[in-house]
Each structure stands twice: as C-alpha cells, then as structure tokens.
PDB file of C-alpha atoms and ligand atoms in Angstrom:
ATOM      1  CA  MET A  14       7.880  -8.485  14.798  1.00 95.00           C
ATOM      2  CA  ALA A  15       4.849  -6.288  14.389  1.00 96.00           C
ATOM      3  CA  VAL A  16       3.072  -3.633  16.504  1.00 97.00           C
ATOM      4  CA  ALA A  17      -0.524  -2.778  16.217  1.00 96.00           C
ATOM      5  CA  GLY A  18      -3.169  -1.094  18.174  1.00 95.00           C
ATOM      6  CA  ARG A  19      -5.921   1.556  18.171  1.00 93.00           C
ATOM      7  CA  SER A  20      -5.344   4.812  16.668  1.00 89.00           C
ATOM      8  CA  ASN A  21      -4.025   7.154  19.507  1.00 92.00           C
ATOM      9  CA  CYS A  22      -3.147   4.440  21.766  1.00 95.00           C
ATOM     10  CA  GLY A  23       0.220   5.636  22.070  1.00 96.00           C
ATOM     11  CA  LYS A  24       2.181   3.322  19.375  1.00 94.00           C
ATOM     12  CA  SER A  25       4.227   5.799  17.768  1.00 91.00           C
ATOM     13  CA  SER A  26       5.645   7.235  21.363  1.00 94.00           C
ATOM     14  CA  LEU A  27       6.118   3.716  22.604  1.00 96.00           C
ATOM     15  CA  ILE A  28       7.849   2.622  19.508  1.00 94.00           C
ATOM     16  CA  ASN A  29      10.354   5.412  19.657  1.00 91.00           C
ATOM     17  CA  LYS A  30      11.022   4.628  23.275  1.00 93.00           C
ATOM     18  CA  LEU A  31      11.381   0.692  22.639  1.00 92.00           C
ATOM     19  CA  VAL A  32      14.062   1.584  19.923  1.00 88.00           C
ATOM     20  CA  GLY A  33      15.522   4.237  21.809  1.00 82.00           C
ATOM     21  CA  ARG A  34      15.111   7.299  19.228  1.00 70.00           C
ATOM     22  CA  LYS A  35      13.289  10.471  19.614  1.00 61.00           C
ATOM     23  CA  LYS A  36      11.583  10.866  16.475  1.00 58.00           C
ATOM     24  CA  LEU A  37      11.492   7.678  14.608  1.00 59.00           C
ATOM     25  CA  ALA A  38       8.017   6.985  14.325  1.00 57.00           C
ATOM     26  CA  ARG A  39       5.930  10.186  13.906  1.00 56.00           C
ATOM     27  CA  VAL A  40       3.860  11.050  16.822  1.00 52.00           C
ATOM     28  CA  SER A  41       0.849  12.266  15.368  1.00 50.00           C
ATOM     29  CA  GLN A  42      -1.592  15.276  16.473  1.00 50.00           C
ATOM     30  CA  VAL A  43      -4.263  14.139  14.355  1.00 51.00           C
ATOM     31  CA  PRO A  44      -5.630  10.673  15.295  1.00 52.00           C
ATOM     32  CA  GLY A  45      -6.078   8.139  12.488  1.00 51.00           C
ATOM     33  CA  LYS A  46      -3.337   9.827  10.563  1.00 53.00           C
ATOM     34  CA  THR A  47      -0.870   7.003   9.646  1.00 52.00           C
ATOM     35  CA  ARG A  48      -2.181   4.714   7.207  1.00 63.00           C
ATOM     36  CA  GLU A  49       0.902   2.765   5.718  1.00 76.00           C
ATOM     37  CA  ILE A  50       2.948   0.094   6.976  1.00 84.00           C
ATOM     38  CA  ASN A  51       6.302   1.425   8.338  1.00 84.00           C
ATOM     39  CA  PHE A  52       9.623  -0.889   8.797  1.00 85.00           C
ATOM     40  CA  TYR A  53      12.584  -0.280  11.188  1.00 86.00           C
ATOM     41  CA  LEU A  54      15.518  -2.518  11.177  1.00 86.00           C
ATOM     42  CA  ILE A  55      16.561  -3.209  14.527  1.00 89.00           C
ATOM     43  CA  ASN A  56      20.351  -4.144  15.421  1.00 87.00           C
ATOM     44  CA  ASP A  57      20.606  -5.317  11.590  1.00 86.00           C
ATOM     45  CA  ARG A  58      18.545  -8.377  12.673  1.00 90.00           C
ATOM     46  CA  PHE A  59      14.768  -7.965  12.440  1.00 92.00           C
ATOM     47  CA  PHE A  60      12.230  -5.662  11.274  1.00 91.00           C
ATOM     48  CA  LEU A  61       9.861  -3.950  13.746  1.00 93.00           C
ATOM     49  CA  THR A  62       6.676  -3.483  11.488  1.00 92.00           C
ATOM     50  CA  ASP A  63       4.515  -0.489  12.635  1.00 91.00           C
ATOM     51  CA  LEU A  64       0.917  -1.350  11.505  1.00 92.00           C
ATOM     52  CA  PRO A  65      -1.243   1.548  10.756  1.00 88.00           C
ATOM     53  CA  GLY A  66      -3.668   2.496  13.804  1.00 89.00           C
ATOM     54  CA  TYR A  67      -7.102   1.205  13.578  1.00 87.00           C
ATOM     55  CA  GLY A  68     -10.660   1.889  15.052  1.00 84.00           C
ATOM     56  CA  PHE A  69     -10.664   5.793  14.569  1.00 77.00           C
ATOM     57  CA  ALA A  70     -14.276   6.455  15.044  1.00 73.00           C
ATOM     58  CA  ARG A  71     -14.214   9.512  12.242  1.00 76.00           C
ATOM     59  CA  ALA A  72     -12.276   7.485   9.826  1.00 76.00           C
ATOM     60  CA  PRO A  73     -14.144   7.045   6.630  1.00 82.00           C
ATOM     61  CA  GLU A  74     -15.442   3.646   5.416  1.00 85.00           C
ATOM     62  CA  ALA A  75     -12.914   3.393   2.529  1.00 84.00           C
ATOM     63  CA  ALA A  76     -10.235   4.077   5.229  1.00 81.00           C
ATOM     64  CA  ARG A  77     -11.197   1.371   7.106  1.00 82.00           C
ATOM     65  CA  LYS A  78     -11.513  -1.240   4.283  1.00 85.00           C
ATOM     66  CA  HIS A  79      -7.963  -0.293   3.319  1.00 84.00           C
ATOM     67  CA  TRP A  80      -6.924  -1.079   6.918  1.00 85.00           C
ATOM     68  CA  HIS A  81      -8.682  -4.139   6.887  1.00 86.00           C
ATOM     69  CA  VAL A  82      -6.887  -5.363   3.542  1.00 88.00           C
ATOM     70  CA  LEU A  83      -3.617  -4.092   4.602  1.00 88.00           C
ATOM     71  CA  ILE A  84      -3.344  -5.965   7.879  1.00 89.00           C
ATOM     72  CA  GLU A  85      -5.046  -9.152   7.006  1.00 89.00           C
ATOM     73  CA  ASN A  86      -2.850  -9.494   3.899  1.00 91.00           C
ATOM     74  CA  PHE A  87       0.113  -8.563   6.157  1.00 91.00           C
ATOM     75  CA  LEU A  88      -0.576 -11.264   8.706  1.00 92.00           C
ATOM     76  CA  THR A  89      -1.772 -14.015   6.595  1.00 90.00           C
ATOM     77  CA  ASP A  90       1.171 -13.707   3.752  1.00 88.00           C
ATOM     78  CA  ASN A  91       3.888 -13.444   6.423  1.00 84.00           C
ATOM     79  CA  THR A  92       5.675 -16.634   7.227  1.00 84.00           C
ATOM     80  CA  ASP A  93       8.522 -14.539   8.853  1.00 92.00           C
ATOM     81  CA  LEU A  94       6.423 -13.087  11.632  1.00 95.00           C
ATOM     82  CA  ALA A  95       7.939 -13.860  15.103  1.00 96.00           C
ATOM     83  CA  GLY A  96       5.032 -12.334  16.716  1.00 97.00           C
ATOM     84  CA  ILE A  97       3.155  -9.132  17.477  1.00 97.00           C
ATOM     85  CA  ILE A  98       2.860  -6.621  20.064  1.00 98.00           C
ATOM     86  CA  VAL A  99      -0.869  -5.392  20.641  1.00 98.00           C
ATOM     87  CA  LEU A 100      -1.288  -2.185  22.340  1.00 98.00           C
ATOM     88  CA  ILE A 101      -4.269  -1.256  24.422  1.00 98.00           C
ATOM     89  CA  ASP A 102      -4.887   1.965  25.990  1.00 97.00           C
ATOM     90  CA  ALA A 103      -4.779   1.176  30.130  1.00 97.00           C
ATOM     91  CA  ARG A 104      -7.569   3.537  30.599  1.00 97.00           C
ATOM     92  CA  ARG A 105      -9.701   2.287  27.951  1.00 95.00           C
ATOM     93  CA  GLY A 106      -9.310  -1.500  28.193  1.00 95.00           C
ATOM     94  CA  LEU A 107     -10.194  -3.835  25.205  1.00 95.00           C
ATOM     95  CA  LEU A 108     -12.825  -2.319  22.841  1.00 92.00           C
ATOM     96  CA  THR A 109     -14.960  -4.081  20.165  1.00 88.00           C
ATOM     97  CA  GLN A 110     -12.535  -2.478  17.486  1.00 87.00           C
ATOM     98  CA  ASP A 111      -9.698  -4.849  18.982  1.00 93.00           C
ATOM     99  CA  GLU A 112     -11.703  -7.819  18.262  1.00 90.00           C
ATOM    100  CA  GLN A 113     -11.077  -8.133  14.369  1.00 89.00           C
ATOM    101  CA  LEU A 114      -7.355  -8.020  15.030  1.00 93.00           C
ATOM    102  CA  LEU A 115      -7.489 -10.571  18.085  1.00 95.00           C
ATOM    103  CA  GLY A 116      -9.552 -12.802  15.836  1.00 94.00           C
ATOM    104  CA  TRP A 117      -6.950 -13.074  13.161  1.00 93.00           C
ATOM    105  CA  LEU A 118      -4.036 -13.554  15.559  1.00 94.00           C
ATOM    106  CA  ALA A 119      -5.992 -16.324  17.316  1.00 94.00           C
ATOM    107  CA  ASP A 120      -6.777 -17.843  14.082  1.00 93.00           C
ATOM    108  CA  LEU A 121      -3.215 -17.547  12.653  1.00 93.00           C
ATOM    109  CA  GLN A 122      -1.677 -18.674  16.105  1.00 93.00           C
ATOM    110  CA  ILE A 123       0.563 -15.574  16.036  1.00 95.00           C
ATOM    111  CA  PRO A 124       2.605 -15.390  19.381  1.00 95.00           C
ATOM    112  CA  THR A 125       1.098 -12.039  20.945  1.00 97.00           C
ATOM    113  CA  LEU A 126       2.413  -9.638  23.644  1.00 98.00           C
ATOM    114  CA  PHE A 127       0.040  -7.160  24.985  1.00 98.00           C
ATOM    115  CA  ALA A 128       1.164  -3.887  26.331  1.00 98.00           C
ATOM    116  CA  LEU A 129      -1.124  -1.582  28.115  1.00 98.00           C
ATOM    117  CA  THR A 130      -0.083   1.997  27.209  1.00 98.00           C
ATOM    118  CA  LYS A 131      -0.012   5.365  28.969  1.00 98.00           C
ATOM    119  CA  ILE A 132      -0.090   3.838  32.518  1.00 98.00           C
ATOM    120  CA  ASP A 133       1.351   6.762  34.017  1.00 98.00           C
ATOM    121  CA  LYS A 134      -2.355   8.156  33.980  1.00 98.00           C
ATOM    122  CA  LEU A 135      -3.478   5.284  36.385  1.00 98.00           C
ATOM    123  CA  ASN A 136      -2.488   4.778  40.001  1.00 97.00           C
ATOM    124  CA  ARG A 137      -1.180   1.768  41.538  1.00 95.00           C
ATOM    125  CA  SER A 138      -4.498   0.069  41.812  1.00 97.00           C
ATOM    126  CA  GLY A 139      -5.929   1.150  38.561  1.00 97.00           C
ATOM    127  CA  ARG A 140      -2.618  -0.460  36.858  1.00 96.00           C
ATOM    128  CA  LYS A 141      -3.373  -3.805  38.708  1.00 96.00           C
ATOM    129  CA  LYS A 142      -6.998  -3.707  37.860  1.00 97.00           C
ATOM    130  CA  ALA A 143      -6.215  -3.018  34.095  1.00 97.00           C
ATOM    131  CA  GLU A 144      -3.778  -5.560  34.136  1.00 97.00           C
ATOM    132  CA  ALA A 145      -5.981  -8.320  35.705  1.00 97.00           C
ATOM    133  CA  ALA A 146      -8.820  -7.245  33.338  1.00 96.00           C
ATOM    134  CA  LEU A 147      -6.946  -7.901  30.081  1.00 96.00           C
ATOM    135  CA  ARG A 148      -5.493 -11.284  31.486  1.00 96.00           C
ATOM    136  CA  LYS A 149      -8.942 -12.316  32.475  1.00 96.00           C
ATOM    137  CA  ASP A 150     -10.725 -11.350  29.442  1.00 94.00           C
ATOM    138  CA  LEU A 151      -8.165 -12.838  26.861  1.00 95.00           C
ATOM    139  CA  ASP A 152      -7.186 -15.712  29.243  1.00 95.00           C
ATOM    140  CA  LEU A 153      -3.537 -14.528  28.921  1.00 95.00           C
ATOM    141  CA  HIS A 154      -0.518 -15.854  30.840  1.00 92.00           C
ATOM    142  CA  GLU A 155       0.953 -13.492  33.325  1.00 91.00           C
ATOM    143  CA  ASP A 156       4.230 -12.824  31.218  1.00 92.00           C
ATOM    144  CA  GLN A 157       1.912 -11.750  27.795  1.00 96.00           C
ATOM    145  CA  VAL A 158       0.707  -8.616  29.785  1.00 97.00           C
ATOM    146  CA  ILE A 159       3.297  -5.678  30.152  1.00 98.00           C
ATOM    147  CA  ALA A 160       2.246  -2.524  31.516  1.00 98.00           C
ATOM    148  CA  THR A 161       4.042   0.637  30.138  1.00 98.00           C
ATOM    149  CA  SER A 162       4.469   4.345  29.808  1.00 98.00           C
ATOM    150  CA  ALA A 163       6.168   6.037  26.975  1.00 97.00           C
ATOM    151  CA  HIS A 164       6.208   9.274  29.130  1.00 97.00           C
ATOM    152  CA  SER A 165       7.792   7.655  32.457  1.00 97.00           C
ATOM    153  CA  GLY A 166       9.716   4.694  30.655  1.00 97.00           C
ATOM    154  CA  ASP A 167       8.018   2.352  32.979  1.00 97.00           C
ATOM    155  CA  GLY A 168       7.748  -1.246  31.481  1.00 97.00           C
ATOM    156  CA  VAL A 169       9.584  -0.527  28.380  1.00 97.00           C
ATOM    157  CA  ASP A 170      12.864  -2.310  29.271  1.00 97.00           C
ATOM    158  CA  THR A 171      10.572  -5.356  30.061  1.00 97.00           C
ATOM    159  CA  LEU A 172       8.821  -5.168  26.796  1.00 98.00           C
ATOM    160  CA  ARG A 173      12.074  -5.014  24.837  1.00 96.00           C
ATOM    161  CA  GLU A 174      13.228  -8.068  26.503  1.00 96.00           C
ATOM    162  CA  SER A 175      10.146 -10.042  25.919  1.00 97.00           C
ATOM    163  CA  MET A 176      10.255  -8.754  22.073  1.00 97.00           C
ATOM    164  CA  PHE A 177      13.940  -9.919  21.836  1.00 96.00           C
ATOM    165  CA  ALA A 178      13.000 -13.223  23.427  1.00 96.00           C
ATOM    166  CA  LEU A 179      10.246 -13.827  20.834  1.00 95.00           C
ATOM    167  CA  VAL A 180      12.503 -13.133  18.075  1.00 95.00           C
ATOM    168  CA  ASP A 181      15.140 -15.325  19.703  1.00 94.00           C
ATOM    169  CA  SER A 182      12.643 -18.224  19.797  1.00 92.00           C
ATOM    170  CA  PHE A 183      11.483 -17.855  16.270  1.00 91.00           C
ATOM    171  CA  SER A 184      15.123 -17.755  15.147  1.00 80.00           C
ATOM    172  CA  THR A 185      15.776 -20.768  16.756  1.00 77.00           C
ATOM    173  CA  GLU A 186      12.540 -22.772  15.531  1.00 73.00           C
ATOM    174  CA  THR A 187      13.364 -21.731  11.865  1.00 64.00           C
ATOM    175  CA  VAL A 188      17.139 -22.267  11.879  1.00 57.00           C
TER     176      VAL A 188
HETATM  177  P1  GDP B  26      -0.388   6.789  17.947  1.00 78.23           P
HETATM  178  O1  GDP B  26      -1.393   7.475  17.370  1.00 78.23           O
HETATM  179  O2  GDP B  26      -1.204   5.350  18.664  1.00 78.23           O
HETATM  180  O3  GDP B  26       0.799   6.489  17.317  1.00 78.23           O
HETATM  181  O4  GDP B  26      -0.365   7.421  19.250  1.00 78.23           O
HETATM  182  P2  GDP B  26       0.820   8.659  19.656  1.00 78.23           P
HETATM  183  O5  GDP B  26       2.086   8.159  20.032  1.00 78.23           O
HETATM  184  O6  GDP B  26       0.878   9.696  18.557  1.00 78.23           O
HETATM  185  O7  GDP B  26       0.145   9.296  20.932  1.00 78.23           O
HETATM  186  C1  GDP B  26      -1.242   9.803  21.024  1.00 78.23           C
HETATM  187  C2  GDP B  26      -1.062  10.694  22.111  1.00 78.23           C
HETATM  188  O8  GDP B  26      -1.060  10.313  23.387  1.00 78.23           O
HETATM  189  C3  GDP B  26      -0.194  12.014  22.226  1.00 78.23           C
HETATM  190  O9  GDP B  26      -0.748  13.221  22.544  1.00 78.23           O
HETATM  191  C4  GDP B  26       0.805  11.439  22.907  1.00 78.23           C
HETATM  192  O10 GDP B  26       1.727  12.499  23.640  1.00 78.23           O
HETATM  193  C5  GDP B  26       0.093  10.712  24.167  1.00 78.23           C
HETATM  194  N1  GDP B  26       0.792   9.339  24.880  1.00 78.23           N
HETATM  195  C6  GDP B  26       1.538   8.631  24.003  1.00 78.23           C
HETATM  196  N2  GDP B  26       2.090   8.125  24.763  1.00 78.23           N
HETATM  197  C7  GDP B  26       1.741   8.291  26.246  1.00 78.23           C
HETATM  198  C8  GDP B  26       2.041   8.184  27.612  1.00 78.23           C
HETATM  199  O11 GDP B  26       3.029   6.682  27.847  1.00 78.23           O
HETATM  200  N3  GDP B  26       1.398   8.612  28.565  1.00 78.23           N
HETATM  201  C9  GDP B  26       0.775   9.742  28.376  1.00 78.23           C
HETATM  202  N4  GDP B  26       0.126  10.511  29.491  1.00 78.23           N
HETATM  203  N5  GDP B  26       0.486  10.022  26.999  1.00 78.23           N
HETATM  204  C10 GDP B  26       1.134   9.403  25.976  1.00 78.23           C
END
C-alpha cells in the first residue's frame, strides 16, 4: 500500500496516526525535505510505503526530476501494489501538481483512495464542499473520498479500514 501527497499536505502526521505511533514518519518543519521512499511493515503483513512529497514550489529542478523518476519507477515496476492513498489538503483541493501522479494512477489502473487532510481546519459546510468538489472533479465513488484529520483523529479509523479492505481484496485476487 502506498501513500502519496504534496509536500506539507500532512502525510507524515497522518501516517503516524494511521499506524498508531507517535514518531514513525518524521513530521518535517521544512517542506519538501523527505526525498526517499520509506517502508513500514504493518501487522507483519504488508508494507505501507511512504512516497516522497511532491510539488514543493521552491524545490530545485533536479529534486523534481528525482521525484519523477522515483515515483514513476515505483508505480510501474510494482506488481505487488494493492493500492495507493493520495492525500489532498482539504483547504487547497486538487492542484496542477497532483495531475502527474493522478495520470499515472489512471494509466496503471491502481486502486486509489483519496484522503482529504487537515479537515479540522474547515467547518462542517467547508468539509462537505471539499469532499463534493473532489468527488466531482475526479468522478469518484463516495467511498473513495475520506475526510481526515491527524490532529483530531477524524476519519482515521475509516481510512485504516478502507486501506485494510484494499489489501484484503488484493491478497484474495492474487492467491
Ligand atoms: P508532510 O510534509 O506532508 O509529511 O506534512 P507533515 O505531517 O510534516 O505536516 C505539515 C504541517 O501540517 C505540520 O505543521 C503539521 O503540524 C500540520 N498538520 C499535519 N496534519 C494536520 C492536521 O490534521 N490538522 C492540522 N490543523 N494541521 C496538520
């Protein structure tokens, strides 16, 4: 299972919450700092793969190229990928920087869950709007979009259950 998102979207915080540890993935003060792929073994069963954040405006061109090659190779060479969780900052929504990743996921038909992050920063109607906009823009099924907050814990259990469900269906298919 992989997790991807723009730099500073709250990926490290959400991964820590998802796997129930405080300091598993490093929460960075400096946007765009994590450049490598980290793997976390979950329940001795599967790896949760933390892909480096993308779209950091001040990242040098070489870093962007590095990200491009790293992610494209990871996605195209990986026949063991059950799915991916794409994180979208709820206040920002989809940005052009997400398009490259979404294009690869569509081409490769990788099952995708979308987690809106930092949902605690929005009020009730803001949350609804953010969820509806993402569903509409990408023509997603209702269950594919999960509103989450690493700070309040909202939506984290639902995301975890959906992640396990994807892993389960992948294991069944590939037995
Ligand atoms: P990453 O760069 O995507 O790994 O993001 P981090 O997890 O390092 O978080 C980036 C910033 O967003 C940090 O200042 C976090 O404290 C903040 N942040 C992360 N998750 C949440 C959240 O659920 N709610 C709020 N309000 N802030 C968050």
